CSV table of C-alpha atoms and ligand atoms in Angstrom, one decimal:
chain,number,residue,atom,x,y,z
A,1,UNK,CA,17.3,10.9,-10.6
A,2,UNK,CA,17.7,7.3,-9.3
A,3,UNK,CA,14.6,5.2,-9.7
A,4,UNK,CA,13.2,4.2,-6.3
A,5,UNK,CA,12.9,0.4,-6.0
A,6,UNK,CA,9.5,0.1,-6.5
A,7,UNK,CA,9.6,1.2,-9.3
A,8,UNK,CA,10.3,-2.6,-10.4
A,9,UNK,CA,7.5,-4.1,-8.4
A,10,UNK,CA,4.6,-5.8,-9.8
A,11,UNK,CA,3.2,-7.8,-7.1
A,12,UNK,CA,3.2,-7.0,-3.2
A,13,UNK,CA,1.8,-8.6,-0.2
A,14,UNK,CA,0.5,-6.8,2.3
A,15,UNK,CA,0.7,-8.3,5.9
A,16,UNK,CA,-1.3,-6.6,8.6
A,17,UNK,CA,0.8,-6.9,12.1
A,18,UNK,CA,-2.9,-7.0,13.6
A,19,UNK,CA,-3.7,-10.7,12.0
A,20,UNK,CA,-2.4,-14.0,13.1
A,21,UNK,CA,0.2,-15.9,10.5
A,22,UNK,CA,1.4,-18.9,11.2
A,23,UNK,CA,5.2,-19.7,10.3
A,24,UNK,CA,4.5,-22.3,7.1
A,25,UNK,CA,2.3,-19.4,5.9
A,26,UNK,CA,4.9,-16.6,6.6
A,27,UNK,CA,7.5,-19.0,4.6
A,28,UNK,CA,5.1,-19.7,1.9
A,29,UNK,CA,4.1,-15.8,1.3
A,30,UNK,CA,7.6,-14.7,2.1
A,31,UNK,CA,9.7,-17.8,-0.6
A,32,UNK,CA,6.0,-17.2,-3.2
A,33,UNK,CA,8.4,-14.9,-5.5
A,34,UNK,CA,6.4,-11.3,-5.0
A,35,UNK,CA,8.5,-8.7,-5.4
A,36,UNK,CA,8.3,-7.3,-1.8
A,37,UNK,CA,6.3,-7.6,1.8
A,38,UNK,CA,4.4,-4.6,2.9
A,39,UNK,CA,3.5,-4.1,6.3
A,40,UNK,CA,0.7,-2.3,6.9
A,41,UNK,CA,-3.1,-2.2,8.7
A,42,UNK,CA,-5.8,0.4,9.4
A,43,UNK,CA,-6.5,-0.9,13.0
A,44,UNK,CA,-5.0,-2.4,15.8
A,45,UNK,CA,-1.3,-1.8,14.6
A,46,UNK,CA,1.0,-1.5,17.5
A,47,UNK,CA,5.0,-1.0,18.0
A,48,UNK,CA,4.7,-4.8,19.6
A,49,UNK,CA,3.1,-6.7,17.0
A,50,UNK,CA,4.9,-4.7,14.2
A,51,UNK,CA,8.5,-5.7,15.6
A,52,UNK,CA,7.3,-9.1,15.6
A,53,UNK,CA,6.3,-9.0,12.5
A,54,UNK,CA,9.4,-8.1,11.3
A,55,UNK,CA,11.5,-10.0,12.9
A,56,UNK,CA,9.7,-12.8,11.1
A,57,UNK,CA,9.8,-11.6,7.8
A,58,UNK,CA,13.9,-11.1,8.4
A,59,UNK,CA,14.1,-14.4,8.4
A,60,UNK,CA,13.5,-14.3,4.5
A,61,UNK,CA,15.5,-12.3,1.5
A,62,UNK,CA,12.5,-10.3,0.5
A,63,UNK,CA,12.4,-6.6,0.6
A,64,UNK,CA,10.4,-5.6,3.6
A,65,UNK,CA,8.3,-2.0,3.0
A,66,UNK,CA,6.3,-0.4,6.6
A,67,UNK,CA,3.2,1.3,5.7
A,68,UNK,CA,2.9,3.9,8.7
A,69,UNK,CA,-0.3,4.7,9.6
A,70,UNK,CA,0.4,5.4,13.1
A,71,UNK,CA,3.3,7.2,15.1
A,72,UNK,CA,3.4,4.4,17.8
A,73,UNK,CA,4.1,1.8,15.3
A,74,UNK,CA,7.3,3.5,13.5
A,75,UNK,CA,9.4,0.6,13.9
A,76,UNK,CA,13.2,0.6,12.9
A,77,UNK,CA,14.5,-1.8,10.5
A,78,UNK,CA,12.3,-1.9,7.4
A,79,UNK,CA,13.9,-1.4,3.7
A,80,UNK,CA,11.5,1.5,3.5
A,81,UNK,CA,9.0,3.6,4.4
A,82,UNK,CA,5.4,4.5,2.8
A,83,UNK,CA,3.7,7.4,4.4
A,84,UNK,CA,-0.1,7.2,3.0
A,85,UNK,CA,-1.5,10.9,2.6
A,86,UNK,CA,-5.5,10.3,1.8
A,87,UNK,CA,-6.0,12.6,-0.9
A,88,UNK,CA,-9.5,12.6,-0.8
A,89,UNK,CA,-10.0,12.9,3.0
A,90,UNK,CA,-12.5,15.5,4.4
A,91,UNK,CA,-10.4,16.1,7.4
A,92,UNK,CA,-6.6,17.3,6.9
A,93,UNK,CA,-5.8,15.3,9.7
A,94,UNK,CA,-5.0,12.5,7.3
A,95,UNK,CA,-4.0,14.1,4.5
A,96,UNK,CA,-1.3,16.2,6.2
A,97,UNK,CA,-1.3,16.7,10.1
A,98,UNK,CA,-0.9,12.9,11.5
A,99,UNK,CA,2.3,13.1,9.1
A,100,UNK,CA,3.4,16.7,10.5
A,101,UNK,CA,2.8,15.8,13.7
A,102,UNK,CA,5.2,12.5,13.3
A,103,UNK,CA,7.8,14.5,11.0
A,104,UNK,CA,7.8,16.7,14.4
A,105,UNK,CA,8.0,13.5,16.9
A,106,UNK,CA,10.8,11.6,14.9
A,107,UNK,CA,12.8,14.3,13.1
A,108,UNK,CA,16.0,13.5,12.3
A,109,UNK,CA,15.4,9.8,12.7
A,110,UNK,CA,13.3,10.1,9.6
A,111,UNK,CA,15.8,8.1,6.9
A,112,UNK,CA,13.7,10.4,4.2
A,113,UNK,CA,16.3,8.4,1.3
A,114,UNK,CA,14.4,5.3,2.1
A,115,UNK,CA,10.8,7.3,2.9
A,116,UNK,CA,8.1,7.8,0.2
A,117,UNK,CA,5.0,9.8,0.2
A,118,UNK,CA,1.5,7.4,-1.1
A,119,UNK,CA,-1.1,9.8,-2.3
A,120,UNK,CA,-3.9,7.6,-1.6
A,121,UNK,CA,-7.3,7.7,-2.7
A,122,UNK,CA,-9.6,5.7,-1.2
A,123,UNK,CA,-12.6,4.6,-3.7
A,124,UNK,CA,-14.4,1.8,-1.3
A,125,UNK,CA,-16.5,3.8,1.4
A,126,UNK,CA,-17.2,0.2,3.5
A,127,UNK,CA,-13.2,-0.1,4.4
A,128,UNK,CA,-11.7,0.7,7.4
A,129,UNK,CA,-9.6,2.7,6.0
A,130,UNK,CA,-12.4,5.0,4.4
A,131,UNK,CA,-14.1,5.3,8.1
A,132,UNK,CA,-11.2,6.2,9.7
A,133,UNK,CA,-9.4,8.6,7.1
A,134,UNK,CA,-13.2,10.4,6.6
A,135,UNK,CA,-12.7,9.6,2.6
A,136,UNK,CA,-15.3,11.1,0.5
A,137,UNK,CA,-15.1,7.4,-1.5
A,138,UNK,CA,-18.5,8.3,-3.6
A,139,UNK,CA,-16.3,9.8,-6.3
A,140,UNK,CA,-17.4,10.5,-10.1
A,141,UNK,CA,-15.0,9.1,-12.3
A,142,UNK,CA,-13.8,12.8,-13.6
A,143,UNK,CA,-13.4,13.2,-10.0
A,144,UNK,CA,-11.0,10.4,-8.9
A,145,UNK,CA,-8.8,10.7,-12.4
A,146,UNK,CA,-8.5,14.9,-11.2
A,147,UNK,CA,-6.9,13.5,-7.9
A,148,UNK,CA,-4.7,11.0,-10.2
A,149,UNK,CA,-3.4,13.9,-12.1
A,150,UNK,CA,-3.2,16.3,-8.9
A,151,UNK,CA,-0.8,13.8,-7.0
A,152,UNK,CA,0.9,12.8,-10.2
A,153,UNK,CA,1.1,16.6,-11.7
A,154,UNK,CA,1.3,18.8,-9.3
A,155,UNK,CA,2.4,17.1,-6.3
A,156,UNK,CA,4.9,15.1,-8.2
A,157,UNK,CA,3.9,12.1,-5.6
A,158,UNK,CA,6.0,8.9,-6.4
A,159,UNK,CA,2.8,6.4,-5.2
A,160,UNK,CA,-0.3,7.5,-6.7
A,161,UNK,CA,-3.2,4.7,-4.6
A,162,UNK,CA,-6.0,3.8,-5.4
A,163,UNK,CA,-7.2,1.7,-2.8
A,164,UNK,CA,-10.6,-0.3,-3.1
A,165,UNK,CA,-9.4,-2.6,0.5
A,166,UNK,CA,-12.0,-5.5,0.4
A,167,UNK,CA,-13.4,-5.0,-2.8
A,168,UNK,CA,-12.4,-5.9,-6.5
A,169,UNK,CA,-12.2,-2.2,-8.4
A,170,UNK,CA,-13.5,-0.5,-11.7
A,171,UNK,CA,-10.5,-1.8,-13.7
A,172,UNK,CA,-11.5,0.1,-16.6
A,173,UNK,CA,-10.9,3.2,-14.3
A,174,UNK,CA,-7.3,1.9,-12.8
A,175,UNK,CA,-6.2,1.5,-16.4
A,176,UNK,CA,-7.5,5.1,-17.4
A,177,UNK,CA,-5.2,6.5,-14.1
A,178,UNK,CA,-2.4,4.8,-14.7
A,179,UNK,CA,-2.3,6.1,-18.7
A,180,UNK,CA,-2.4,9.8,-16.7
A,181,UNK,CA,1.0,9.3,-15.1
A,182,UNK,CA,3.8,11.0,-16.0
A,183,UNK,CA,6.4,9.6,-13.1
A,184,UNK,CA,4.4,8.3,-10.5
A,185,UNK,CA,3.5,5.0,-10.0
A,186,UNK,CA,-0.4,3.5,-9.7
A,187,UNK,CA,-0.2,0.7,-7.0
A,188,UNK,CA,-3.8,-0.8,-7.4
A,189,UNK,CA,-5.0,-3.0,-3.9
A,190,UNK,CA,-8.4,-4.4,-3.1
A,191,UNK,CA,-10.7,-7.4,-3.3
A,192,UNK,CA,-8.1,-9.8,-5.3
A,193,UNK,CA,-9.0,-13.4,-4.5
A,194,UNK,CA,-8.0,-14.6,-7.4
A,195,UNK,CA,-5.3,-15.1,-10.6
A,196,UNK,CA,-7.9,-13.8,-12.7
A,197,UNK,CA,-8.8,-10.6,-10.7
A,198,UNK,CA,-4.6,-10.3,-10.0
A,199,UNK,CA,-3.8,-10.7,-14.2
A,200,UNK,CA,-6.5,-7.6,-14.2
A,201,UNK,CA,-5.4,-5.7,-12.0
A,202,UNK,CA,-1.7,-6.1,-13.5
A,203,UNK,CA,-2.9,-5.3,-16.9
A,204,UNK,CA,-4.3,-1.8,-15.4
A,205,UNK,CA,-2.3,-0.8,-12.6
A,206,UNK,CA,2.0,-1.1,-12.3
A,207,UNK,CA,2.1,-2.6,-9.1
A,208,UNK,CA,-0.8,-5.1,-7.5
A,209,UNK,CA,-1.3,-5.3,-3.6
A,210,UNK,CA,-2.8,-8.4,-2.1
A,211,UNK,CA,-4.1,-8.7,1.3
A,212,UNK,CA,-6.9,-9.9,3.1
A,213,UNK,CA,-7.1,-12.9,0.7
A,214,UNK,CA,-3.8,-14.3,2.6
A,215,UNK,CA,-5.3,-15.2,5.8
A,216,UNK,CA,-9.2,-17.1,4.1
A,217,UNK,CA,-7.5,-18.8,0.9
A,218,UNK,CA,-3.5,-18.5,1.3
A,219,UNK,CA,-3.3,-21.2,-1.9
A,220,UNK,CA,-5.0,-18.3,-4.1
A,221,UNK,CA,-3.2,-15.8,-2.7
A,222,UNK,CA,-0.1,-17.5,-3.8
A,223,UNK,CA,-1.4,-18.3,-6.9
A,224,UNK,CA,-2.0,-14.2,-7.1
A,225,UNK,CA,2.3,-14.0,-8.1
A,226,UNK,CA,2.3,-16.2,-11.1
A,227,UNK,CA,-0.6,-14.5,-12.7
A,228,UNK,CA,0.9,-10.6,-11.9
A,229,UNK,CA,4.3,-11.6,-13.5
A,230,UNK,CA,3.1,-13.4,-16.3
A,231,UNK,CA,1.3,-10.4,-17.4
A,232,UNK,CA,2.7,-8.1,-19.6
A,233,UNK,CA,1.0,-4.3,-19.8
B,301,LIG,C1,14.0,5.0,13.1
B,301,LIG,C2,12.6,5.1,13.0
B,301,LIG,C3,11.8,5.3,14.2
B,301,LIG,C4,12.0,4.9,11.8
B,301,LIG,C5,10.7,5.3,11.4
B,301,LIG,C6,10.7,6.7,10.9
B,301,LIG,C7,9.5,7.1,10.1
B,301,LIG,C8,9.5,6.7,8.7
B,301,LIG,C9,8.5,7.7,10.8
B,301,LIG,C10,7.2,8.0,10.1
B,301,LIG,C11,7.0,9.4,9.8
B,301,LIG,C12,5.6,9.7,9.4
B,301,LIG,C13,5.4,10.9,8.6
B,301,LIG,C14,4.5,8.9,9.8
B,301,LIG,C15,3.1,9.2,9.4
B,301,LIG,C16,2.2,8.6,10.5
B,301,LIG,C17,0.7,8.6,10.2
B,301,LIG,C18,-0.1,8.6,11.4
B,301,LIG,C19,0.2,8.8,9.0
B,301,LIG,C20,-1.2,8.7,8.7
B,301,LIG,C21,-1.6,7.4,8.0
B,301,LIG,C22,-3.1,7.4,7.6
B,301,LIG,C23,-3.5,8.4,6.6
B,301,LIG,C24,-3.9,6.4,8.1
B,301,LIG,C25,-5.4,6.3,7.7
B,301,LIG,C26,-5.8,4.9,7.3
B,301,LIG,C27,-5.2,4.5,6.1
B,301,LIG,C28,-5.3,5.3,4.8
B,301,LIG,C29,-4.4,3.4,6.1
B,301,LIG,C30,-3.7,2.9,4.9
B,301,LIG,C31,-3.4,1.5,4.9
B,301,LIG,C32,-4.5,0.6,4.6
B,301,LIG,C33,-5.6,1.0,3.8
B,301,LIG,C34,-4.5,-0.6,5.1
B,301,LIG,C35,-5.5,-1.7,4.9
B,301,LIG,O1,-5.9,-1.9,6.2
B,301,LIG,P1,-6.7,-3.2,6.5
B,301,LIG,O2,-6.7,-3.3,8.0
B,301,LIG,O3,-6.2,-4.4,5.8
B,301,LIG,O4,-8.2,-2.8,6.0
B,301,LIG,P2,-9.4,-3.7,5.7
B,301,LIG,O5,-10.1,-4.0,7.0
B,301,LIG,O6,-10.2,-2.9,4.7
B,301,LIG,O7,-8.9,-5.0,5.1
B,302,1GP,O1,-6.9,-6.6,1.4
B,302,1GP,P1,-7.2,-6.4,0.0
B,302,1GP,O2,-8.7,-6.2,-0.3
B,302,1GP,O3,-6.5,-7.4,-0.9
B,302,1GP,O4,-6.6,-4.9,-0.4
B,302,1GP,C1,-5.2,-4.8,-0.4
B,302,1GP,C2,-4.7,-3.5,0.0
B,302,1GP,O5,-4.9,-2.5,-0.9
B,302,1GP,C3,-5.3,-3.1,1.4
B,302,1GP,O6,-4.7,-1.9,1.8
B,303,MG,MG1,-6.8,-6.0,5.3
């Protein structure tokens, strides 16, 4: 089997279509040397401000990743396509049915070579994301490393999440999932604001997501890069 291409990516912003960014800021994320632009939000994501988005982020060589979390804001034109399934949902809704009911809507338009299911599991219970998705978030450690192995094992998921949006994780516990995989990746995102938190979070996970810190403190965002690459795990 060919290895998707994220399988070489350390470091990833993640641009959310429903936040302002001005162009120097755009060109400074966009030329900062991470391996890849993900756009992506829980709230507020529309087909409008994701096309402008993109058309921004064209401008530049990197490789440009949607994160669909709505059917309204399945925009052409992206290098790929992450469709987050919330493993630890209470409602099936976002586990499965949002993505049945778009796999229904879109059907053949689907380009499944470039399309890749995220299990995610969603361990901060004050993100948006946990509200909306209804994550049980309050999990035991045995707990979340069962879901690791059940979307890496049995599921054979290529994105295994773990997803702490707005707060720096239990890196003890991303290290400990990521040593579970056996062909999955662990993409690790929340609360980095700094090199230090990004050269831990790249010593525990395979691949580091950096958002919200862009738009308060884009000079440690960018610093974020350096300090994933120079790590070796
Ligand atoms: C040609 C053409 C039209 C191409 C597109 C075709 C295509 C690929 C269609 C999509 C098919 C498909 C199966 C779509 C699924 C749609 C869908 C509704 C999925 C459900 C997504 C979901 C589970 C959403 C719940 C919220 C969630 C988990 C979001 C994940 C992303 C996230 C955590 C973002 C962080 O958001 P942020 O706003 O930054 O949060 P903070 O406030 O905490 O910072
Ligand atoms: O915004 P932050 O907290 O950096 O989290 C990144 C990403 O995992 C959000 O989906
Ligand atoms: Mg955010």
């Amino acid at each position: 089997m060919i290895e998707p291409i994220f399988a070489s990516w350390k470091h990833v912003f993640k641009l959310d279509p429903d936040r302002e960014i001005n162009d120097e800021a755009l060109d400074a994320v966009c030329m900062s040397g991470t391996d890849a632009i993900m756009v992506g939000g829980s709230s507020g994501v529309t087909f409008d401000n994701t096309v402008d988005l993109l058309s921004r982020i064209r401008r530049y060589e990197v490789p440009c990743a949607l994160e669909v979390t709505s059917e309204e804001a399945a925009v052409p034109g992206f290098d790929y396509y992450l469709i987050p399934m919330v493993l630890n949902s209470r409602d099936p809704q976002w586990l499965v049915g949002r993505q049945v009911e778009a796999i229904r809507q879109f059907g053949s338009y689907i380009p499944w070579e470039n399309t890749f299911a995220e299990g995610y599991i969603i361990l901060n219970a004050d993100a948006e994301a946990a509200r909306r998705s209804d994550a049980d978030a309050r999990l035991d450690d045995l707990s979340v490393l069962a879901y690791v192995r059940l979307a890496d094992r049995l599921m054979r998921m290529p994105i295994v999440y773990l997803e702490y949006s707005g707060r720096f994780g239990n890196m003890g516990l991303v290290r400990r999932a990521r040593s579970l995989l056996t062909q999955g990746r662990l993409f690790y995102g929340g609360g980095i604001d700094s090199a230090e938190k990004a050269g831990e979070a790249a010593a525990a996970a395979d691949t580091v997501i950096v958002g919200n810190i862009i738009y308060s403190d884009l000079a440690a965002a960018l610093k974020t890069v350096q300090a994933v690459k120079q790590r070796e795990n």
